[in-house]
Amino acid sequence: MIIMKKISLCLVLLLSAINYAIAQNLPPSLQGNWSGVWYVGMSSGKVNLRLDANGGGRISFTNFEEFSDNDIPISKLSVEGDTVKFSVPSNGNAEFSINLKFKQEAKSLDGGGKFDGAGAKIVFNKVD
């Protein structure tokens, strides 16, 4: 029984380390600055995204009341194939869940998400 618990704990730690390593190593083609536009309902504005090699990132929106114009740290960043997913916490309780497709030849991220029950459209182009 004790051996099984130790093996289970080792497996959990190993899986955690693998997931951490995957999240921490962002492909070079995704790293850097991205600029684009967002649309939620009848509202729209500009958006800037910075993705770091270590798997971190920051985003800023213009003309989006639920978010300040300042950089906001993103959370839950994951990359699976050509899909990039992350979340952005708002000033309130809602979270903006974003799901983008990476189009390497066009150097763009195109997709959308959900914010407070509403669908969203977001398009980014690589700045650097």
The first five atom37 places (N, CA, C, CB, O) and aatype in JSON, in Angstrom:
{
  "aatype": [12, 9, 9, 12, 11, 11, 9, 15, 10, 4, 10, 19, 10, 10, 10, 15, 0, 9, 2, 18, 0, 9, 0, 5, 2, 10, 14, 14, 15, 10, 5, 7, 2, 17, 15, 7, 19, 17, 18, 19, 7, 12, 15, 15, 7, 11, 19, 2, 10, 1, 10, 3, 0, 2, 7, 7, 7, 1, 9, 15, 13, 16, 2, 13, 6, 6, 13, 15, 3, 2, 3, 9, 14, 9, 15, 11, 10, 15, 19, 6, 7, 3, 16, 19, 11, 13, 15, 19, 14, 15, 2, 7, 2, 0, 6, 13, 15, 9, 2, 10, 11, 13, 11, 5, 6, 0, 11, 15, 10, 3, 7, 7, 7, 11, 13, 3, 7, 0, 7, 0, 11, 9, 19, 13, 2, 11, 19, 3],
  "atom_mask": [
    [1, 1, 1, 1, 1],
    [1, 1, 1, 1, 1],
    [1, 1, 1, 1, 1],
    [1, 1, 1, 1, 1],
    [1, 1, 1, 1, 1],
    [1, 1, 1, 1, 1],
    [1, 1, 1, 1, 1],
    [1, 1, 1, 1, 1],
    [1, 1, 1, 1, 1],
    [1, 1, 1, 1, 1],
    [1, 1, 1, 1, 1],
    [1, 1, 1, 1, 1],
    [1, 1, 1, 1, 1],
    [1, 1, 1, 1, 1],
    [1, 1, 1, 1, 1],
    [1, 1, 1, 1, 1],
    [1, 1, 1, 1, 1],
    [1, 1, 1, 1, 1],
    [1, 1, 1, 1, 1],
    [1, 1, 1, 1, 1],
    [1, 1, 1, 1, 1],
    [1, 1, 1, 1, 1],
    [1, 1, 1, 1, 1],
    [1, 1, 1, 1, 1],
    [1, 1, 1, 1, 1],
    [1, 1, 1, 1, 1],
    [1, 1, 1, 1, 1],
    [1, 1, 1, 1, 1],
    [1, 1, 1, 1, 1],
    [1, 1, 1, 1, 1],
    [1, 1, 1, 1, 1],
    [1, 1, 1, 0, 1],
    [1, 1, 1, 1, 1],
    [1, 1, 1, 1, 1],
    [1, 1, 1, 1, 1],
    [1, 1, 1, 0, 1],
    [1, 1, 1, 1, 1],
    [1, 1, 1, 1, 1],
    [1, 1, 1, 1, 1],
    [1, 1, 1, 1, 1],
    [1, 1, 1, 0, 1],
    [1, 1, 1, 1, 1],
    [1, 1, 1, 1, 1],
    [1, 1, 1, 1, 1],
    [1, 1, 1, 0, 1],
    [1, 1, 1, 1, 1],
    [1, 1, 1, 1, 1],
    [1, 1, 1, 1, 1],
    [1, 1, 1, 1, 1],
    [1, 1, 1, 1, 1],
    [1, 1, 1, 1, 1],
    [1, 1, 1, 1, 1],
    [1, 1, 1, 1, 1],
    [1, 1, 1, 1, 1],
    [1, 1, 1, 0, 1],
    [1, 1, 1, 0, 1],
    [1, 1, 1, 0, 1],
    [1, 1, 1, 1, 1],
    [1, 1, 1, 1, 1],
    [1, 1, 1, 1, 1],
    [1, 1, 1, 1, 1],
    [1, 1, 1, 1, 1],
    [1, 1, 1, 1, 1],
    [1, 1, 1, 1, 1],
    [1, 1, 1, 1, 1],
    [1, 1, 1, 1, 1],
    [1, 1, 1, 1, 1],
    [1, 1, 1, 1, 1],
    [1, 1, 1, 1, 1],
    [1, 1, 1, 1, 1],
    [1, 1, 1, 1, 1],
    [1, 1, 1, 1, 1],
    [1, 1, 1, 1, 1],
    [1, 1, 1, 1, 1],
    [1, 1, 1, 1, 1],
    [1, 1, 1, 1, 1],
    [1, 1, 1, 1, 1],
    [1, 1, 1, 1, 1],
    [1, 1, 1, 1, 1],
    [1, 1, 1, 1, 1],
    [1, 1, 1, 0, 1],
    [1, 1, 1, 1, 1],
    [1, 1, 1, 1, 1],
    [1, 1, 1, 1, 1],
    [1, 1, 1, 1, 1],
    [1, 1, 1, 1, 1],
    [1, 1, 1, 1, 1],
    [1, 1, 1, 1, 1],
    [1, 1, 1, 1, 1],
    [1, 1, 1, 1, 1],
    [1, 1, 1, 1, 1],
    [1, 1, 1, 0, 1],
    [1, 1, 1, 1, 1],
    [1, 1, 1, 1, 1],
    [1, 1, 1, 1, 1],
    [1, 1, 1, 1, 1],
    [1, 1, 1, 1, 1],
    [1, 1, 1, 1, 1],
    [1, 1, 1, 1, 1],
    [1, 1, 1, 1, 1],
    [1, 1, 1, 1, 1],
    [1, 1, 1, 1, 1],
    [1, 1, 1, 1, 1],
    [1, 1, 1, 1, 1],
    [1, 1, 1, 1, 1],
    [1, 1, 1, 1, 1],
    [1, 1, 1, 1, 1],
    [1, 1, 1, 1, 1],
    [1, 1, 1, 1, 1],
    [1, 1, 1, 1, 1],
    [1, 1, 1, 0, 1],
    [1, 1, 1, 0, 1],
    [1, 1, 1, 0, 1],
    [1, 1, 1, 1, 1],
    [1, 1, 1, 1, 1],
    [1, 1, 1, 1, 1],
    [1, 1, 1, 0, 1],
    [1, 1, 1, 1, 1],
    [1, 1, 1, 0, 1],
    [1, 1, 1, 1, 1],
    [1, 1, 1, 1, 1],
    [1, 1, 1, 1, 1],
    [1, 1, 1, 1, 1],
    [1, 1, 1, 1, 1],
    [1, 1, 1, 1, 1],
    [1, 1, 1, 1, 1],
    [1, 1, 1, 1, 1],
    [1, 1, 1, 1, 1]
  ],
  "atom_positions": [
    [[0.83, -1.19, 0.0], [0.0, 0.0, 0.0], [0.87, 1.26, 0.0], [-0.94, 0.0, 1.21], [0.6, 2.2, -0.75]],
    [[1.9, 1.28, 0.83], [2.79, 2.44, 0.88], [3.55, 2.58, -0.43], [3.77, 2.32, 2.06], [3.76, 3.7, -0.9]],
    [[3.96, 1.46, -1.01], [4.68, 1.5, -2.28], [3.78, 2.06, -3.38], [5.18, 0.1, -2.66], [4.24, 2.85, -4.2]],
    [[2.52, 1.67, -3.41], [1.58, 2.18, -4.42], [1.39, 3.69, -4.28], [0.21, 1.46, -4.3], [1.32, 4.4, -5.28]],
    [[1.31, 4.17, -3.05], [1.16, 5.61, -2.82], [2.39, 6.35, -3.31], [0.91, 5.91, -1.32], [2.28, 7.42, -3.91]],
    [[3.57, 5.79, -3.06], [4.81, 6.42, -3.52], [4.88, 6.45, -5.04], [6.03, 5.69, -2.94], [5.28, 7.45, -5.64]],
    [[4.48, 5.34, -5.66], [4.48, 5.28, -7.13], [3.49, 6.29, -7.69], [4.14, 3.86, -7.63], [3.79, 6.98, -8.66]],
    [[2.32, 6.38, -7.1], [1.3, 7.34, -7.55], [1.82, 8.77, -7.4], [-0.01, 7.17, -6.75], [1.63, 9.6, -8.3]],
    [[2.46, 9.06, -6.29], [3.0, 10.4, -6.06], [4.08, 10.71, -7.09], [3.57, 10.52, -4.63], [4.14, 11.82, -7.62]],
    [[4.94, 9.74, -7.38], [5.99, 9.93, -8.38], [5.4, 10.21, -9.76], [6.91, 8.69, -8.45], [5.88, 11.08, -10.49]],
    [[4.35, 9.49, -10.12], [3.7, 9.71, -11.41], [3.07, 11.09, -11.49], [2.65, 8.64, -11.66], [3.17, 11.75, -12.52]],
    [[2.42, 11.52, -10.43], [1.82, 12.85, -10.4], [2.9, 13.92, -10.55], [1.03, 13.07, -9.09], [2.72, 14.87, -11.31]],
    [[3.99, 13.77, -9.84], [5.08, 14.74, -9.93], [5.7, 14.75, -11.33], [6.16, 14.44, -8.89], [6.03, 15.81, -11.85]],
    [[5.85, 13.58, -11.93], [6.41, 13.49, -13.27], [5.5, 14.17, -14.29], [6.64, 12.01, -13.66], [5.97, 14.94, -15.13]],
    [[4.21, 13.9, -14.22], [3.27, 14.54, -15.14], [3.23, 16.04, -14.95], [1.87, 13.96, -14.95], [3.14, 16.79, -15.92]],
    [[3.31, 16.5, -13.71], [3.33, 17.94, -13.43], [4.57, 18.57, -14.04], [3.29, 18.2, -11.91], [4.5, 19.64, -14.63]],
    [[5.71, 17.89, -13.9], [6.96, 18.42, -14.46], [6.9, 18.48, -15.98], [8.16, 17.55, -14.02], [7.37, 19.45, -16.58]],
    [[6.32, 17.47, -16.62], [6.19, 17.46, -18.08], [5.28, 18.59, -18.54], [5.65, 16.09, -18.57], [5.61, 19.3, -19.48]],
    [[4.13, 18.75, -17.89], [3.2, 19.83, -18.25], [3.86, 21.19, -18.05], [1.91, 19.74, -17.43], [3.67, 22.09, -18.87]],
    [[4.62, 21.36, -16.97], [5.31, 22.61, -16.7], [6.33, 22.88, -17.8], [5.99, 22.57, -15.32], [6.43, 24.01, -18.29]],
    [[7.09, 21.86, -18.19], [8.11, 22.03, -19.22], [7.48, 22.41, -20.56], [8.93, 20.75, -19.37], [8.02, 23.26, -21.27]],
    [[6.36, 21.79, -20.91], [5.68, 22.11, -22.16], [5.22, 23.56, -22.14], [4.49, 21.17, -22.38], [5.4, 24.28, -23.13]],
    [[4.62, 23.99, -21.03], [4.12, 25.37, -20.94], [5.26, 26.37, -20.92], [3.25, 25.53, -19.68], [5.08, 27.51, -21.35]],
    [[6.44, 25.97, -20.42], [7.54, 26.88, -20.28], [8.35, 27.06, -21.57], [8.43, 26.42, -19.19], [9.14, 28.0, -21.65]],
    [[8.19, 26.21, -22.56], [8.99, 26.27, -23.78], [8.11, 26.63, -24.96], [9.7, 24.95, -24.03], [7.68, 25.76, -25.71]],
    [[7.85, 27.9, -25.12], [7.04, 28.38, -26.23], [7.86, 28.35, -27.51], [6.51, 29.81, -25.94], [9.0, 28.81, -27.51]],
    [[7.31, 27.83, -28.61], [8.07, 27.79, -29.87], [8.54, 29.2, -30.26], [7.2, 27.18, -31.0], [7.8, 30.16, -30.07]],
    [[9.75, 29.33, -30.81], [10.28, 30.65, -31.19], [9.36, 31.41, -32.14], [11.63, 30.49, -31.84], [9.29, 32.64, -32.07]],
    [[8.64, 30.71, -33.02], [7.75, 31.38, -33.98], [6.58, 32.1, -33.29], [7.21, 30.37, -34.97], [5.99, 33.01, -33.87]],
    [[6.25, 31.69, -32.05], [5.17, 32.35, -31.32], [5.67, 33.45, -30.38], [4.39, 31.33, -30.52], [4.9, 34.31, -29.97]],
    [[6.95, 33.41, -30.06], [7.52, 34.38, -29.13], [7.57, 35.76, -29.76], [8.92, 33.95, -28.68], [7.81, 35.91, -30.96]],
    [[7.35, 36.78, -28.93], [7.48, 38.14, -29.41], [6.19, 38.93, -29.29], [0.0, 0.0, 0.0], [5.29, 38.57, -28.52]],
    [[6.13, 40.0, -30.05], [5.01, 40.94, -29.99], [4.02, 40.71, -31.13], [5.52, 42.38, -30.02], [4.4, 40.5, -32.28]],
    [[2.74, 40.75, -30.77], [1.65, 40.57, -31.71], [0.7, 41.76, -31.55], [0.9, 39.21, -31.47], [0.48, 42.23, -30.43]],
    [[0.16, 42.25, -32.64], [-0.77, 43.38, -32.6], [-2.01, 43.02, -33.43], [-0.1, 44.68, -33.13], [-1.9, 42.35, -34.45]],
    [[-3.17, 43.47, -32.97], [-4.37, 43.13, -33.72], [-5.6, 43.87, -33.26], [0.0, 0.0, 0.0], [-5.53, 44.95, -32.68]],
    [[-6.75, 43.24, -33.54], [-8.05, 43.81, -33.2], [-8.92, 42.76, -32.51], [-8.76, 44.37, -34.47], [-8.76, 41.56, -32.74]],
    [[-9.83, 43.22, -31.68], [-10.79, 42.34, -31.02], [-12.19, 42.84, -31.35], [-10.55, 42.3, -29.46], [-12.4, 44.03, -31.58]],
    [[-13.15, 41.92, -31.35], [-14.57, 42.22, -31.57], [-15.38, 41.38, -30.59], [-15.0, 41.95, -33.05], [-15.26, 40.16, -30.58]],
    [[-16.2, 42.03, -29.79], [-17.16, 41.34, -28.92], [-18.48, 42.06, -29.09], [-16.68, 41.33, -27.4], [-18.62, 43.22, -28.72]],
    [[-19.47, 41.36, -29.66], [-20.76, 42.0, -29.93], [-20.56, 43.15, -30.91], [0.0, 0.0, 0.0], [-19.95, 42.97, -31.97]],
    [[-21.06, 44.32, -30.56], [-20.93, 45.51, -31.41], [-19.72, 46.35, -31.02], [-22.19, 46.35, -31.33], [-19.52, 47.43, -31.59]],
    [[-18.91, 45.88, -30.08], [-17.73, 46.62, -29.63], [-16.47, 46.07, -30.26], [-17.62, 46.58, -28.1], [-16.4, 44.89, -30.61]],
    [[-15.47, 46.93, -30.4], [-14.19, 46.5, -30.94], [-13.1, 47.44, -30.47], [-14.24, 46.43, -32.49], [-13.36, 48.51, -29.93]],
    [[-11.88, 47.03, -30.69], [-10.74, 47.85, -30.32], [-9.45, 47.15, -30.72], [0.0, 0.0, 0.0], [-9.47, 46.11, -31.38]],
    [[-8.35, 47.75, -30.32], [-7.05, 47.18, -30.61], [-6.59, 46.32, -29.44], [-6.02, 48.29, -30.91], [-7.03, 46.49, -28.31]],
    [[-5.69, 45.39, -29.76], [-5.16, 44.48, -28.74], [-3.7, 44.21, -29.06], [-5.98, 43.16, -28.68], [-3.32, 44.03, -30.21]],
    [[-2.87, 44.18, -28.02], [-1.46, 43.84, -28.15], [-1.16, 42.68, -27.23], [-0.55, 45.06, -27.82], [-1.65, 42.62, -26.1]],
    [[-0.33, 41.76, -27.73], [0.01, 40.55, -26.99], [1.52, 40.36, -27.03], [-0.72, 39.3, -27.58], [2.15, 40.53, -28.08]],
    [[2.09, 40.02, -25.9], [3.52, 39.7, -25.8], [3.64, 38.29, -25.25], [4.3, 40.74, -24.89], [3.17, 38.01, -24.15]],
    [[4.27, 37.37, -26.01], [4.48, 36.0, -25.57], [5.97, 35.79, -25.36], [3.91, 34.97, -26.6], [6.78, 36.06, -26.26]],
    [[6.34, 35.3, -24.18], [7.73, 35.1, -23.8], [8.16, 33.66, -23.98], [7.96, 35.53, -22.36], [7.32, 32.75, -24.0]],
    [[9.45, 33.45, -24.12], [10.01, 32.11, -24.31], [9.69, 31.19, -23.14], [11.52, 32.2, -24.49], [9.56, 29.98, -23.32]],
    [[9.56, 31.76, -21.94], [9.32, 30.94, -20.75], [7.86, 30.55, -20.57], [9.78, 31.68, -19.52], [7.5, 29.94, -19.56]],
    [[7.01, 30.88, -21.54], [5.61, 30.49, -21.46], [4.71, 31.52, -20.82], [0.0, 0.0, 0.0], [3.52, 31.28, -20.62]],
    [[5.26, 32.68, -20.5], [4.45, 33.76, -19.93], [3.99, 34.71, -21.02], [0.0, 0.0, 0.0], [4.42, 34.62, -22.17]],
    [[3.11, 35.59, -20.66], [2.63, 36.57, -21.62], [1.84, 37.68, -20.97], [0.0, 0.0, 0.0], [1.37, 37.56, -19.84]],
    [[1.69, 38.76, -21.72], [0.91, 39.91, -21.27], [0.08, 40.4, -22.45], [1.83, 41.04, -20.72], [0.48, 40.28, -23.61]],
    [[-1.08, 40.97, -22.13], [-1.98, 41.45, -23.17], [-2.55, 42.8, -22.73], [-3.13, 40.43, -23.44], [-2.7, 43.06, -21.54]],
    [[-2.85, 43.66, -23.69], [-3.51, 44.93, -23.4], [-4.58, 45.19, -24.46], [-2.48, 46.11, -23.34], [-4.4, 44.88, -25.64]],
    [[-5.69, 45.77, -24.0], [-6.82, 46.07, -24.88], [-7.07, 47.57, -24.88], [-8.09, 45.3, -24.42], [-6.82, 48.24, -23.87]],
    [[-7.57, 48.12, -25.98], [-8.09, 49.48, -25.99], [-9.6, 49.37, -26.17], [-7.43, 50.36, -27.12], [-10.1, 48.45, -26.81]],
    [[-10.32, 50.32, -25.59], [-11.76, 50.42, -25.77], [-12.54, 49.22, -25.23], [-12.06, 50.6, -27.23], [-13.59, 48.87, -25.77]],
    [[-12.03, 48.58, -24.18], [-12.68, 47.41, -23.59], [-12.86, 47.72, -22.11], [-11.83, 46.08, -23.82], [-11.93, 47.58, -21.31]],
    [[-14.07, 48.15, -21.73], [-14.34, 48.63, -20.38], [-13.97, 47.65, -19.28], [-15.79, 48.97, -20.26], [-13.54, 48.07, -18.2]],
    [[-14.12, 46.37, -19.52], [-13.87, 45.37, -18.5], [-12.38, 45.14, -18.24], [-14.52, 44.07, -18.89], [-12.02, 44.42, -17.3]],
    [[-11.52, 45.73, -19.06], [-10.07, 45.6, -18.92], [-9.44, 46.98, -18.92], [-9.49, 44.72, -20.05], [-9.91, 47.89, -19.62]],
    [[-8.39, 47.15, -18.16], [-7.67, 48.42, -18.19], [-6.83, 48.48, -19.46], [-6.77, 48.58, -16.93], [-6.65, 47.47, -20.14]],
    [[-6.33, 49.66, -19.79], [-5.47, 49.82, -20.96], [-4.05, 49.31, -20.69], [-5.42, 51.29, -21.39], [-3.23, 49.22, -21.6]],
    [[-3.77, 48.97, -19.43], [-2.44, 48.48, -19.04], [-2.27, 47.02, -19.41], [-2.22, 48.67, -17.53], [-3.24, 46.31, -19.66]],
    [[-1.01, 46.58, -19.43], [-0.72, 45.16, -19.67], [-1.3, 44.31, -18.56], [0.8, 44.93, -19.77], [-1.23, 44.65, -17.38]],
    [[-1.89, 43.18, -18.95], [-2.5, 42.23, -18.02], [-1.81, 40.89, -18.23], [-4.07, 42.12, -18.23], [-1.7, 40.44, -19.37]],
    [[-1.36, 40.24, -17.17], [-0.76, 38.91, -17.35], [-1.81, 37.91, -17.82], [-0.12, 38.42, -16.04], [-2.93, 37.88, -17.31]],
    [[-1.44, 37.08, -18.8], [-2.35, 36.03, -19.25], [-2.12, 34.79, -18.38], [-2.13, 35.69, -20.76], [-1.08, 34.65, -17.74]],
    [[-3.1, 33.91, -18.36], [-2.98, 32.68, -17.58], [-3.43, 31.49, -18.42], [-3.81, 32.76, -16.26], [-4.03, 31.66, -19.48]],
    [[-3.13, 30.31, -17.95], [-3.55, 29.05, -18.59], [-3.09, 28.95, -20.04], [-5.06, 28.92, -18.53], [-3.81, 28.42, -20.88]],
    [[-1.88, 29.45, -20.34], [-1.36, 29.39, -21.69], [-1.01, 27.95, -22.07], [-0.13, 30.29, -21.84], [-0.3, 27.26, -21.33]],
    [[-1.52, 27.51, -23.22], [-1.16, 26.19, -23.72], [-1.06, 26.25, -25.24], [-2.2, 25.12, -23.28], [-1.77, 27.02, -25.9]],
    [[-0.17, 25.43, -25.78], [0.01, 25.33, -27.21], [-0.08, 23.86, -27.58], [1.38, 25.96, -27.67], [0.67, 23.03, -27.07]],
    [[-1.01, 23.55, -28.46], [-1.2, 22.18, -28.94], [-1.26, 22.22, -30.45], [-2.5, 21.52, -28.34], [-2.27, 22.63, -31.03]],
    [[-0.17, 21.81, -31.1], [-0.11, 21.89, -32.56], [-0.14, 23.34, -32.99], [0.0, 0.0, 0.0], [0.74, 24.12, -32.61]],
    [[-1.13, 23.71, -33.8], [-1.25, 25.1, -34.25], [-2.28, 25.9, -33.46], [-1.6, 25.13, -35.72], [-2.7, 26.97, -33.89]],
    [[-2.7, 25.37, -32.3], [-3.69, 26.05, -31.47], [-3.05, 26.64, -30.22], [-4.81, 25.08, -31.08], [-2.33, 25.95, -29.5]],
    [[-3.33, 27.91, -29.99], [-2.84, 28.62, -28.81], [-4.05, 29.01, -27.98], [-1.98, 29.89, -29.21], [-4.98, 29.64, -28.48]],
    [[-4.03, 28.62, -26.7], [-5.14, 28.94, -25.8], [-4.6, 29.66, -24.57], [-5.93, 27.65, -25.39], [-3.52, 29.33, -24.07]],
    [[-5.36, 30.63, -24.08], [-5.03, 31.29, -22.82], [-6.25, 32.03, -22.29], [-3.85, 32.25, -23.0], [-7.26, 32.16, -22.99]],
    [[-6.15, 32.51, -21.07], [-7.23, 33.26, -20.44], [-6.71, 34.59, -19.94], [-7.86, 32.47, -19.28], [-5.52, 34.76, -19.66]],
    [[-7.63, 35.55, -19.85], [-7.29, 36.87, -19.34], [-8.34, 37.25, -18.29], [-7.24, 37.93, -20.5], [-9.53, 37.28, -18.6]],
    [[-7.92, 37.53, -17.04], [-8.88, 37.94, -16.02], [-9.33, 39.39, -16.24], [-8.27, 37.76, -14.62], [-8.5, 40.26, -16.52]],
    [[-10.62, 39.64, -16.1], [-11.14, 41.01, -16.26], [-11.11, 41.73, -14.92], [-12.58, 40.99, -16.83], [-10.71, 41.16, -13.9]],
    [[-11.53, 43.0, -14.93], [-11.63, 43.77, -13.68], [-12.73, 43.22, -12.78], [-11.9, 45.25, -13.99], [-12.68, 43.41, -11.56]],
    [[-13.7, 42.54, -13.36], [-14.79, 41.93, -12.59], [-14.51, 40.46, -12.35], [0.0, 0.0, 0.0], [-13.37, 40.07, -12.14]],
    [[-15.56, 39.66, -12.4], [-15.41, 38.23, -12.15], [-15.22, 37.41, -13.42], [-16.6, 37.72, -11.42], [-14.81, 36.25, -13.35]],
    [[-15.52, 37.99, -14.56], [-15.47, 37.23, -15.82], [-14.03, 37.02, -16.29], [-16.27, 37.95, -16.9], [-13.14, 37.83, -16.01]],
    [[-13.84, 35.93, -17.01], [-12.54, 35.62, -17.6], [-12.73, 35.53, -19.1], [-11.95, 34.29, -17.02], [-13.7, 34.95, -19.58]],
    [[-11.8, 36.1, -19.84], [-11.84, 36.07, -21.29], [-11.03, 34.84, -21.73], [-11.27, 37.39, -21.92], [-9.81, 34.84, -21.61]],
    [[-11.7, 33.81, -22.23], [-11.05, 32.59, -22.71], [-10.8, 32.75, -24.2], [-11.92, 31.32, -22.42], [-11.73, 32.99, -24.98]],
    [[-9.54, 32.62, -24.6], [-9.14, 32.89, -25.97], [-8.55, 31.63, -26.6], [-8.14, 34.05, -26.04], [-7.76, 30.93, -25.97]],
    [[-8.96, 31.36, -27.83], [-8.53, 30.17, -28.58], [-8.15, 30.64, -29.99], [-9.67, 29.05, -28.62], [-9.01, 31.09, -30.74]],
    [[-6.85, 30.54, -30.34], [-6.35, 31.06, -31.6], [-5.67, 29.98, -32.43], [-5.39, 32.21, -31.35], [-5.08, 29.05, -31.88]],
    [[-5.75, 30.1, -33.74], [-5.03, 29.23, -34.66], [-3.82, 29.99, -35.18], [-5.95, 28.75, -35.85], [-3.93, 31.13, -35.63]],
    [[-2.66, 29.35, -35.1], [-1.42, 29.95, -35.56], [-1.23, 29.64, -37.04], [-0.22, 29.46, -34.74], [-1.16, 28.47, -37.43]],
    [[-1.15, 30.67, -37.85], [-0.91, 30.52, -39.29], [0.51, 31.0, -39.55], [-1.97, 31.32, -40.15], [0.74, 32.19, -39.78]],
    [[1.45, 30.06, -39.5], [2.87, 30.39, -39.55], [3.25, 31.13, -40.83], [3.7, 29.13, -39.43], [4.0, 32.1, -40.77]],
    [[2.74, 30.7, -41.98], [3.11, 31.35, -43.24], [2.63, 32.79, -43.29], [2.53, 30.57, -44.41], [3.27, 33.63, -43.92]],
    [[1.53, 33.1, -42.65], [0.99, 34.46, -42.63], [1.45, 35.24, -41.4], [-0.53, 34.42, -42.68], [1.16, 36.43, -41.28]],
    [[2.16, 34.57, -40.51], [2.59, 35.18, -39.25], [1.41, 35.83, -38.55], [3.71, 36.23, -39.5], [1.45, 37.0, -38.16]],
    [[0.34, 35.03, -38.39], [-0.87, 35.55, -37.76], [-1.46, 34.54, -36.78], [-1.91, 35.93, -38.81], [-1.23, 33.34, -36.88]],
    [[-2.22, 35.07, -35.86], [-3.03, 34.29, -34.92], [-4.46, 34.72, -35.15], [-2.58, 34.49, -33.41], [-4.76, 35.91, -35.08]],
    [[-5.35, 33.78, -35.43], [-6.71, 34.11, -35.8], [-7.66, 33.2, -35.03], [-6.93, 33.97, -37.34], [-7.47, 31.98, -35.02]],
    [[-8.65, 33.77, -34.4], [-9.59, 32.94, -33.67], [-10.57, 33.78, -32.9], [0.0, 0.0, 0.0], [-11.04, 34.82, -33.36]],
    [[-10.88, 33.3, -31.72], [-11.87, 33.99, -30.92], [-11.9, 33.45, -29.52], [0.0, 0.0, 0.0], [-10.91, 32.92, -29.01]],
    [[-13.04, 33.6, -28.92], [-13.18, 33.14, -27.56], [-14.54, 33.5, -26.99], [0.0, 0.0, 0.0], [-15.48, 33.81, -27.71]],
    [[-14.6, 33.44, -25.69], [-15.83, 33.77, -24.96], [-15.49, 34.74, -23.84], [-16.5, 32.49, -24.39], [-14.51, 34.57, -23.12]],
    [[-16.33, 35.77, -23.7], [-16.21, 36.69, -22.58], [-17.59, 36.96, -22.03], [-15.52, 37.99, -23.0], [-18.44, 37.53, -22.71]],
    [[-17.81, 36.57, -20.8], [-19.07, 36.81, -20.1], [-20.26, 36.33, -20.92], [-19.21, 38.3, -19.78], [-21.3, 37.0, -20.96]],
    [[-20.12, 35.17, -21.58], [-21.2, 34.57, -22.34], [-21.28, 35.02, -23.79], [0.0, 0.0, 0.0], [-22.03, 34.44, -24.57]],
    [[-20.53, 36.04, -24.16], [-20.57, 36.55, -25.54], [-19.4, 35.99, -26.34], [-20.55, 38.09, -25.55], [-18.3, 35.8, -25.82]],
    [[-19.65, 35.74, -27.61], [-18.6, 35.29, -28.5], [-17.68, 36.44, -28.87], [0.0, 0.0, 0.0], [-18.1, 37.59, -28.89]],
    [[-16.43, 36.12, -29.16], [-15.45, 37.13, -29.49], [-14.67, 36.7, -30.73], [-14.5, 37.39, -28.3], [-14.53, 35.51, -31.01]],
    [[-14.16, 37.68, -31.47], [-13.27, 37.45, -32.6], [-12.0, 38.22, -32.33], [-13.93, 37.88, -33.96], [-12.05, 39.39, -31.93]],
    [[-10.85, 37.59, -32.53], [-9.55, 38.25, -32.32], [-8.62, 37.83, -33.45], [-8.94, 37.88, -30.92], [-8.56, 36.66, -33.83]],
    [[-7.89, 38.82, -33.99], [-6.91, 38.55, -35.04], [-5.64, 39.3, -34.67], [-7.44, 38.98, -36.45], [-5.67, 40.5, -34.38]],
    [[-4.5, 38.58, -34.69], [-3.2, 39.17, -34.4], [-2.28, 39.0, -35.6], [-2.58, 38.54, -33.15], [-2.39, 38.02, -36.34]],
    [[-1.38, 39.96, -35.8], [-0.29, 39.84, -36.75], [1.01, 40.03, -36.0], [-0.42, 40.86, -37.91], [1.08, 40.84, -35.07]],
    [[2.04, 39.29, -36.39], [3.34, 39.36, -35.72], [3.97, 40.71, -35.99], [4.27, 38.22, -36.2], [4.03, 41.16, -37.14]],
    [[4.45, 41.36, -34.93], [5.07, 42.67, -35.05], [6.57, 42.53, -35.23], [4.76, 43.53, -33.83], [7.16, 43.25, -36.03]],
    [[7.19, 41.6, -34.5], [8.63, 41.4, -34.62], [9.0, 39.95, -34.78], [9.34, 41.96, -33.43], [10.18, 39.62, -34.9]]
  ]
}
